[in-house]
Amino acid sequence: MKTIIVVDDDLTNTSLLKMLLEIEGYRVVTCKNIEEAKAAASTSTHTDGFVVDCHLAGGISGLSLLRDIRAGKTAVSSNTVVIMASGDHRVQEESLASGADRFFLKPYSPTELSTELSTLFNKERT
């Protein structure tokens, strides 16, 4: 079973994603900030992917977590799947340039997210 860490400060979003992704067969850990996500990744036996909101509470950017993952500054592989999400299309380019595997503009279909996660997990990661 693949483990996904969902990072979003909106409890409604995280609850909905958790429920829908669990129906699709994923183990889901929800976190409201970057510190919780890093702690969850370090205590999990294996983290396969992240879905991270770009705009977190307190003006914190989820992009900093993405950059830390890609720079090897977290407990997960720098090749771990990371999907960034935002209601602001202007952060798409920065997300992809920072190493996001995909970018989703909110609101997005949870079915599309699940399909994309499956596609990314089935690709050979280098």
XYZ file of N, CA and C in Angstrom:
378
model
N 0.855 -1.180 0.000
C 0.000 0.000 0.000
C 0.901 1.244 0.000
N 0.627 2.150 -0.915
C 1.394 3.387 -1.031
C 0.940 4.384 0.039
N 1.901 5.109 0.602
C 1.610 6.121 1.618
C 1.770 7.510 1.033
N 0.740 8.320 1.209
C 0.716 9.698 0.723
C 0.599 10.624 1.928
N 1.410 11.667 1.973
C 1.265 12.709 2.978
C 0.604 13.901 2.303
N -0.554 14.294 2.824
C -1.290 15.451 2.315
C -1.019 16.616 3.260
N -0.511 17.718 2.713
C -0.175 18.893 3.519
C -1.067 20.051 3.085
N -1.993 20.404 3.971
C -2.930 21.492 3.691
C -3.485 21.961 5.024
N -3.577 23.264 5.205
C -4.087 23.790 6.466
C -5.609 23.866 6.501
N -6.262 23.462 5.445
C -7.724 23.448 5.388
C -8.214 22.049 5.761
N -8.789 21.930 6.958
C -9.223 20.632 7.468
C -10.238 19.957 6.558
N -11.109 20.729 5.927
C -12.092 20.152 5.011
C -11.393 19.498 3.832
N -10.404 20.184 3.259
C -9.664 19.619 2.126
C -8.941 18.336 2.515
N -8.232 18.374 3.644
C -7.450 17.200 4.025
C -8.365 16.011 4.358
N -9.484 16.279 5.020
C -10.416 15.197 5.360
C -11.002 14.557 4.111
N -11.395 15.383 3.157
C -11.962 14.876 1.911
C -10.929 14.078 1.121
N -9.727 14.633 0.965
C -8.683 13.909 0.230
C -8.333 12.599 0.918
N -8.224 12.627 2.235
C -7.907 11.405 2.978
C -8.947 10.323 2.693
N -10.209 10.681 2.813
C -11.277 9.712 2.593
C -11.236 9.162 1.167
N -11.132 10.042 0.184
C -11.176 9.615 -1.217
C -9.944 8.806 -1.613
N -8.763 9.225 -1.156
C -7.548 8.474 -1.503
C -7.510 7.131 -0.785
N -8.044 7.059 0.426
C -8.112 5.768 1.123
C -9.046 4.810 0.395
N -10.137 5.320 -0.165
C -11.033 4.481 -0.965
C -10.280 3.906 -2.163
N -9.335 4.691 -2.692
C -8.538 4.244 -3.844
C -7.407 3.293 -3.442
N -7.260 3.043 -2.134
C -6.277 2.066 -1.683
C -4.984 2.645 -1.154
N -4.917 3.947 -0.942
C -3.717 4.572 -0.392
C -3.816 4.686 1.120
N -2.671 4.663 1.781
C -2.586 5.036 3.190
C -2.314 6.535 3.180
N -3.090 7.314 3.924
C -2.982 8.772 3.876
C -2.712 9.328 5.268
N -1.699 10.184 5.339
C -1.378 10.917 6.560
C -1.626 12.388 6.239
N -2.412 13.061 7.077
C -2.698 14.466 6.832
C -1.897 15.337 7.799
N -1.415 16.458 7.273
C -0.625 17.399 8.058
C -1.065 18.814 7.714
N -1.052 19.696 8.711
C -1.493 21.062 8.453
C -0.336 22.023 8.196
N 0.906 21.549 8.374
C 2.046 22.421 8.110
C 3.279 21.598 7.731
N 4.324 22.299 7.363
C 5.545 21.651 6.881
C 6.233 20.841 7.978
N 6.255 21.373 9.190
C 6.912 20.655 10.293
C 6.239 19.314 10.552
N 4.903 19.312 10.563
C 4.175 18.053 10.752
C 4.479 17.076 9.623
N 4.565 17.590 8.401
C 4.834 16.726 7.248
C 6.228 16.107 7.341
N 7.213 16.903 7.724
C 8.580 16.365 7.871
C 8.636 15.328 8.981
N 7.942 15.593 10.081
C 7.913 14.637 11.193
C 7.214 13.342 10.765
N 6.106 13.470 10.053
C 5.380 12.291 9.581
C 6.240 11.464 8.628
N 6.970 12.143 7.764
C 7.834 11.441 6.806
C 8.972 10.720 7.520
N 9.471 11.298 8.602
C 10.599 10.678 9.295
C 10.161 9.508 10.174
N 8.890 9.484 10.589
C 8.417 8.386 11.435
C 7.706 7.303 10.643
N 7.332 7.596 9.409
C 6.656 6.611 8.565
C 7.680 5.594 8.079
N 7.259 4.353 7.927
C 8.178 3.342 7.416
C 8.588 3.649 5.978
N 7.692 4.248 5.217
C 8.013 4.641 3.852
C 6.956 5.632 3.365
N 7.420 6.738 2.834
C 6.515 7.720 2.250
C 6.700 7.678 0.745
N 5.619 7.430 0.020
C 5.700 7.309 -1.429
C 5.434 8.616 -2.155
N 4.684 9.523 -1.523
C 4.363 10.763 -2.212
C 3.753 11.799 -1.294
N 3.723 13.015 -1.813
C 3.143 14.158 -1.109
C 2.163 14.861 -2.037
N 1.110 15.406 -1.446
C 0.241 16.364 -2.114
C 0.290 17.589 -1.206
N 0.841 18.694 -1.725
C 1.136 19.854 -0.890
C 0.447 21.099 -1.430
N -0.254 21.784 -0.534
C -0.849 23.075 -0.875
C 0.266 24.115 -0.901
N 0.259 24.967 -1.898
C 1.298 25.994 -2.010
C 1.175 27.083 -0.950
N -0.040 27.352 -0.511
C -0.280 28.456 0.423
C -0.785 27.922 1.750
N 0.117 27.878 2.737
C -0.232 27.374 4.059
C -0.410 28.537 5.030
N -0.980 28.246 6.191
C -1.246 29.281 7.194
C 0.023 30.021 7.584
N -0.157 31.270 7.940
C 0.969 32.086 8.387
C 1.844 32.579 7.258
N 1.323 32.504 6.028
C 2.104 32.971 4.888
C 3.226 32.026 4.485
N 3.188 30.794 4.986
C 4.213 29.800 4.668
C 3.905 29.182 3.306
N 4.936 29.039 2.501
C 4.775 28.436 1.185
C 5.094 26.950 1.229
N 4.191 26.141 0.712
C 4.447 24.713 0.593
C 5.613 24.407 -0.329
N 5.989 25.391 -1.141
C 7.134 25.204 -2.038
C 8.423 24.968 -1.257
N 8.504 25.484 -0.046
C 9.721 25.263 0.738
C 9.871 23.780 1.088
N 8.763 23.079 1.334
C 8.831 21.636 1.566
C 9.294 20.927 0.306
N 8.745 21.301 -0.825
C 9.157 20.716 -2.102
C 10.660 20.893 -2.318
N 11.132 22.095 -2.110
C 12.564 22.373 -2.303
C 13.431 21.562 -1.341
N 12.981 21.424 -0.081
C 13.732 20.618 0.881
C 13.772 19.154 0.463
N 12.658 18.635 -0.048
C 12.633 17.244 -0.513
C 13.626 17.070 -1.653
N 13.565 17.936 -2.642
C 14.447 17.809 -3.808
C 15.921 18.021 -3.458
N 16.190 18.794 -2.396
C 17.577 19.052 -1.971
C 18.093 17.978 -1.015
N 17.268 16.983 -0.706
C 17.693 15.916 0.192
C 17.718 16.327 1.656
N 16.921 17.329 2.020
C 16.906 17.836 3.395
C 15.758 17.261 4.223
N 15.188 16.152 3.775
C 14.113 15.495 4.514
C 14.444 14.011 4.633
N 13.618 13.284 5.354
C 13.839 11.854 5.562
C 13.444 11.000 4.362
N 12.870 11.620 3.326
C 12.442 10.861 2.144
C 13.453 11.030 1.013
N 13.363 10.148 0.049
C 14.213 10.245 -1.134
C 13.928 11.548 -1.880
N 14.958 12.114 -2.458
C 14.769 13.351 -3.231
C 13.928 13.104 -4.479
N 13.706 11.841 -4.825
C 12.884 11.483 -5.994
C 11.435 11.173 -5.633
N 11.061 11.372 -4.391
C 9.688 11.090 -3.960
C 8.703 11.924 -4.774
N 7.593 11.322 -5.136
C 6.545 12.008 -5.899
C 5.997 13.178 -5.087
N 5.942 14.359 -5.721
C 5.367 15.538 -5.078
C 4.430 16.230 -6.066
N 3.182 16.344 -5.650
C 2.200 17.093 -6.430
C 1.861 18.345 -5.645
N 2.006 19.488 -6.284
C 1.685 20.767 -5.663
C 0.285 21.182 -6.118
N -0.426 21.887 -5.231
C -1.778 22.344 -5.546
C -1.957 23.772 -5.043
N -2.740 24.533 -5.792
C -3.015 25.911 -5.393
C -4.237 26.416 -6.133
N -4.893 27.373 -5.521
C -5.988 28.062 -6.187
C -5.487 29.211 -7.034
N -4.184 29.417 -7.063
C -3.551 30.512 -7.793
C -2.684 29.942 -8.915
N -3.138 30.084 -10.132
C -2.419 29.523 -11.282
C -1.032 30.130 -11.461
N -0.784 31.285 -10.858
C 0.505 31.963 -11.027
C 1.665 31.215 -10.375
N 1.395 30.271 -9.492
C 2.474 29.515 -8.856
C 2.789 28.202 -9.575
N 2.068 27.936 -10.644
C 2.308 26.692 -11.378
C 3.732 26.622 -11.919
N 4.166 27.652 -12.591
C 5.504 27.641 -13.192
C 6.587 27.470 -12.124
N 6.451 28.203 -11.024
C 7.437 28.099 -9.946
C 7.424 26.701 -9.329
N 6.246 26.115 -9.178
C 6.137 24.761 -8.625
C 6.868 23.749 -9.496
N 6.615 23.800 -10.778
C 7.261 22.857 -11.699
C 8.760 23.109 -11.786
N 9.165 24.378 -11.797
C 10.590 24.720 -11.842
C 11.309 24.271 -10.569
N 10.576 24.201 -9.468
C 11.164 23.778 -8.193
C 11.216 22.261 -8.047
N 10.657 21.551 -9.019
C 10.760 20.097 -9.013
C 9.483 19.330 -8.776
N 8.338 20.006 -8.758
C 7.074 19.278 -8.597
C 6.870 18.338 -9.779
N 6.352 17.163 -9.484
C 6.041 16.218 -10.555
C 4.827 16.679 -11.348
N 3.877 17.274 -10.641
C 2.672 17.805 -11.276
C 2.163 18.977 -10.453
N 1.319 19.777 -11.093
C 0.659 20.893 -10.431
C -0.830 20.774 -10.705
N -1.634 20.918 -9.660
C -3.085 20.900 -9.808
C -3.639 22.247 -9.371
N -4.474 22.814 -10.210
C -5.158 24.060 -9.884
C -6.432 23.716 -9.126
N -6.602 24.299 -7.936
C -7.807 24.070 -7.134
C -8.964 24.861 -7.713
N -10.146 24.350 -7.669
C -10.497 23.000 -7.218
C -10.179 21.982 -8.310
N -9.703 20.842 -7.915
C -9.394 19.782 -8.872
C -10.175 18.534 -8.497
N -10.275 17.646 -9.431
C -11.000 16.400 -9.226
C -10.135 15.411 -8.439
N -10.627 14.903 -7.319
C -9.876 13.881 -6.590
C -9.604 12.645 -7.438
N -10.504 12.357 -8.372
C -10.290 11.225 -9.272
C -9.079 11.480 -10.168
N -8.952 12.709 -10.670
C -7.781 13.059 -11.484
C -6.506 12.954 -10.652
N -6.573 13.379 -9.400
C -5.410 13.285 -8.515
C -5.011 11.832 -8.329
N -5.971 10.975 -8.039
C -5.690 9.564 -7.834
C -5.105 8.927 -9.094
N -5.665 9.270 -10.239
C -5.154 8.749 -11.509
C -3.715 9.205 -11.741
N -3.447 10.468 -11.455
C -2.094 10.996 -11.656
C -1.106 10.354 -10.692
N -1.505 10.158 -9.440
C -0.633 9.480 -8.486
C -0.301 8.076 -8.983
N -1.302 7.355 -9.443
C -1.086 6.006 -9.965
C -0.111 6.023 -11.140
N -0.292 6.978 -12.036
C 0.602 7.106 -13.199
C 2.034 7.380 -12.743
N 2.199 8.311 -11.818
C 3.538 8.658 -11.340
C 4.197 7.503 -10.603
N 3.435 6.758 -9.816
C 4.005 5.627 -9.084
C 4.403 4.489 -10.016
N 3.707 4.374 -11.135
C 4.020 3.312 -12.081
C 5.181 3.643 -13.003
N 5.577 4.919 -13.035
C 6.743 5.325 -13.825
C 8.012 4.936 -13.098
N 9.027 4.624 -13.843
C 10.341 4.362 -13.253
C 10.906 5.692 -12.777
N 11.259 5.790 -11.501
C 11.823 7.018 -10.934
C 13.341 6.890 -10.959
N 13.977 7.968 -11.391
C 15.438 7.942 -11.423
C 16.022 8.836 -10.369
